[in-house]
Amino acid sequence: MVKLRLKRCGRKQRAIYRIVAIDVRSRREGRDLQKVGFYDPIKKKTYSNVPAILDLLEKGAQPTGIVSYILRKAEFFRESQVPFDAEFFKEFQVSLDFYK
């Protein structure tokens, strides 16, 4: 099974995350199948390759919770009309508020 997951890049104390398609059994820094975007939490910037993400989602790839949240904040689901579980995001929002 393929997941859309964050992969840590950047230097110490200055993390940048790549959004990658990766096999579930691989570790976080393992070999990715495809790079589909990046997320910079410090500058609050996101870049996503929409056609590649749509293609992966149609083939059955599952985004992790944080990737789903990032894509939703970037209004990805509104553009692509991909259904998502609103109840899951309510629970996830509560857990993210803990870190603020």
PDB file of C-alpha atoms in Angstrom:
ATOM      1  CA  MET A   1       0.000   0.000   0.000  1.00  0.00           C
ATOM      2  CA  VAL A   2       1.234   3.477  -0.863  1.00  0.00           C
ATOM      3  CA  LYS A   3       0.911   6.452   1.470  1.00  0.00           C
ATOM      4  CA  LEU A   4       1.472  10.162   1.018  1.00  0.00           C
ATOM      5  CA  ARG A   5       3.828  10.975   3.861  1.00  0.00           C
ATOM      6  CA  LEU A   6       6.171  13.732   5.045  1.00  0.00           C
ATOM      7  CA  LYS A   7       9.908  13.161   4.694  1.00  0.00           C
ATOM      8  CA  ARG A   8      12.203  15.404   6.729  1.00  0.00           C
ATOM      9  CA  CYS A   9      14.844  17.437   4.902  1.00  0.00           C
ATOM     10  CA  GLY A  10      16.783  20.588   5.668  1.00  0.00           C
ATOM     11  CA  ARG A  11      19.336  21.209   8.350  1.00  0.00           C
ATOM     12  CA  LYS A  12      19.357  21.021  12.116  1.00  0.00           C
ATOM     13  CA  GLN A  13      16.710  23.239  13.760  1.00  0.00           C
ATOM     14  CA  ARG A  14      15.471  24.248  10.278  1.00  0.00           C
ATOM     15  CA  ALA A  15      13.291  21.417   9.032  1.00  0.00           C
ATOM     16  CA  ILE A  16      11.618  21.347   5.644  1.00  0.00           C
ATOM     17  CA  TYR A  17       9.404  18.422   4.757  1.00  0.00           C
ATOM     18  CA  ARG A  18       8.895  16.804   1.368  1.00  0.00           C
ATOM     19  CA  ILE A  19       5.529  15.298   0.589  1.00  0.00           C
ATOM     20  CA  VAL A  20       6.337  11.920  -0.948  1.00  0.00           C
ATOM     21  CA  ALA A  21       4.576   8.781  -2.075  1.00  0.00           C
ATOM     22  CA  ILE A  22       6.178   5.928  -0.175  1.00  0.00           C
ATOM     23  CA  ASP A  23       5.469   2.291   0.606  1.00  0.00           C
ATOM     24  CA  VAL A  24       3.864   1.751   4.016  1.00  0.00           C
ATOM     25  CA  ARG A  25       6.575  -0.663   5.104  1.00  0.00           C
ATOM     26  CA  SER A  26       9.387   1.856   4.485  1.00  0.00           C
ATOM     27  CA  ARG A  27      10.824   4.027   7.216  1.00  0.00           C
ATOM     28  CA  ARG A  28      10.424   7.809   7.213  1.00  0.00           C
ATOM     29  CA  GLU A  29      13.750   8.480   5.493  1.00  0.00           C
ATOM     30  CA  GLY A  30      13.429   5.461   3.209  1.00  0.00           C
ATOM     31  CA  ARG A  31      13.343   5.391  -0.562  1.00  0.00           C
ATOM     32  CA  ASP A  32      10.339   7.230  -1.919  1.00  0.00           C
ATOM     33  CA  LEU A  33       8.396   6.291  -5.042  1.00  0.00           C
ATOM     34  CA  GLN A  34       7.649   9.857  -6.112  1.00  0.00           C
ATOM     35  CA  LYS A  35       8.147  13.379  -4.760  1.00  0.00           C
ATOM     36  CA  VAL A  36       4.883  15.326  -5.011  1.00  0.00           C
ATOM     37  CA  GLY A  37       5.521  18.515  -3.046  1.00  0.00           C
ATOM     38  CA  PHE A  38       7.042  20.138   0.002  1.00  0.00           C
ATOM     39  CA  TYR A  39       5.981  21.890   3.193  1.00  0.00           C
ATOM     40  CA  ASP A  40       7.949  24.558   5.063  1.00  0.00           C
ATOM     41  CA  PRO A  41       6.472  24.910   8.581  1.00  0.00           C
ATOM     42  CA  ILE A  42       8.601  27.959   9.444  1.00  0.00           C
ATOM     43  CA  LYS A  43       7.624  30.060   6.432  1.00  0.00           C
ATOM     44  CA  LYS A  44       4.198  28.378   6.292  1.00  0.00           C
ATOM     45  CA  LYS A  45       4.576  27.642   2.576  1.00  0.00           C
ATOM     46  CA  THR A  46       3.359  24.614   0.691  1.00  0.00           C
ATOM     47  CA  TYR A  47       3.984  23.460  -2.849  1.00  0.00           C
ATOM     48  CA  SER A  48       2.086  20.483  -4.209  1.00  0.00           C
ATOM     49  CA  ASN A  49       2.073  18.867  -7.627  1.00  0.00           C
ATOM     50  CA  VAL A  50      -1.709  18.591  -7.985  1.00  0.00           C
ATOM     51  CA  PRO A  51      -1.844  16.285 -11.053  1.00  0.00           C
ATOM     52  CA  ALA A  52       0.599  13.850  -9.442  1.00  0.00           C
ATOM     53  CA  ILE A  53      -1.307  13.825  -6.141  1.00  0.00           C
ATOM     54  CA  LEU A  54      -4.636  13.304  -7.917  1.00  0.00           C
ATOM     55  CA  ASP A  55      -3.148  10.446  -9.910  1.00  0.00           C
ATOM     56  CA  LEU A  56      -1.835   8.769  -6.755  1.00  0.00           C
ATOM     57  CA  LEU A  57      -5.134   9.225  -4.895  1.00  0.00           C
ATOM     58  CA  GLU A  58      -7.058   7.704  -7.809  1.00  0.00           C
ATOM     59  CA  LYS A  59      -4.708   4.713  -7.735  1.00  0.00           C
ATOM     60  CA  GLY A  60      -5.473   4.164  -4.046  1.00  0.00           C
ATOM     61  CA  ALA A  61      -2.743   6.028  -2.161  1.00  0.00           C
ATOM     62  CA  GLN A  62      -3.759   7.109   1.346  1.00  0.00           C
ATOM     63  CA  PRO A  63      -2.525  10.415   2.794  1.00  0.00           C
ATOM     64  CA  THR A  64      -1.423  10.402   6.417  1.00  0.00           C
ATOM     65  CA  GLY A  65      -3.238  12.653   8.866  1.00  0.00           C
ATOM     66  CA  ILE A  66      -0.846  15.580   8.698  1.00  0.00           C
ATOM     67  CA  VAL A  67      -0.588  15.420   4.888  1.00  0.00           C
ATOM     68  CA  SER A  68      -4.391  15.430   4.666  1.00  0.00           C
ATOM     69  CA  TYR A  69      -4.449  18.454   6.948  1.00  0.00           C
ATOM     70  CA  ILE A  70      -1.823  20.288   4.855  1.00  0.00           C
ATOM     71  CA  LEU A  71      -3.673  19.537   1.626  1.00  0.00           C
ATOM     72  CA  ARG A  72      -6.950  20.672   3.150  1.00  0.00           C
ATOM     73  CA  LYS A  73      -5.384  23.951   4.323  1.00  0.00           C
ATOM     74  CA  ALA A  74      -4.064  24.469   0.786  1.00  0.00           C
ATOM     75  CA  GLU A  75      -7.668  23.970  -0.431  1.00  0.00           C
ATOM     76  CA  PHE A  76      -6.625  20.926  -2.429  1.00  0.00           C
ATOM     77  CA  PHE A  77      -9.809  18.978  -1.748  1.00  0.00           C
ATOM     78  CA  ARG A  78     -11.985  21.895  -2.800  1.00  0.00           C
ATOM     79  CA  GLU A  79     -10.270  22.045  -6.215  1.00  0.00           C
ATOM     80  CA  SER A  80     -10.209  18.341  -6.888  1.00  0.00           C
ATOM     81  CA  GLN A  81     -13.539  17.374  -5.305  1.00  0.00           C
ATOM     82  CA  VAL A  82     -11.884  14.454  -3.505  1.00  0.00           C
ATOM     83  CA  PRO A  83     -14.098  13.373  -0.600  1.00  0.00           C
ATOM     84  CA  PHE A  84     -12.648  13.499   2.889  1.00  0.00           C
ATOM     85  CA  ASP A  85     -13.855  12.544   6.339  1.00  0.00           C
ATOM     86  CA  ALA A  86     -14.794  15.733   8.214  1.00  0.00           C
ATOM     87  CA  GLU A  87     -15.041  13.942  11.563  1.00  0.00           C
ATOM     88  CA  PHE A  88     -11.432  12.752  11.269  1.00  0.00           C
ATOM     89  CA  PHE A  89     -10.249  16.323  10.716  1.00  0.00           C
ATOM     90  CA  LYS A  90     -12.124  17.547  13.806  1.00  0.00           C
ATOM     91  CA  GLU A  91     -10.266  14.994  15.928  1.00  0.00           C
ATOM     92  CA  PHE A  92      -6.986  15.828  14.209  1.00  0.00           C
ATOM     93  CA  GLN A  93      -7.504  19.575  14.758  1.00  0.00           C
ATOM     94  CA  VAL A  94      -7.870  18.977  18.494  1.00  0.00           C
ATOM     95  CA  SER A  95      -4.556  17.109  18.574  1.00  0.00           C
ATOM     96  CA  LEU A  96      -2.836  19.879  16.576  1.00  0.00           C
ATOM     97  CA  ASP A  97      -4.112  22.547  18.977  1.00  0.00           C
ATOM     98  CA  PHE A  98      -2.193  20.739  21.713  1.00  0.00           C
ATOM     99  CA  TYR A  99       1.109  21.686  20.012  1.00  0.00           C
ATOM    100  CA  LYS A 100       0.341  25.416  19.672  1.00  0.00           C
TER     101      LYS A 100
END
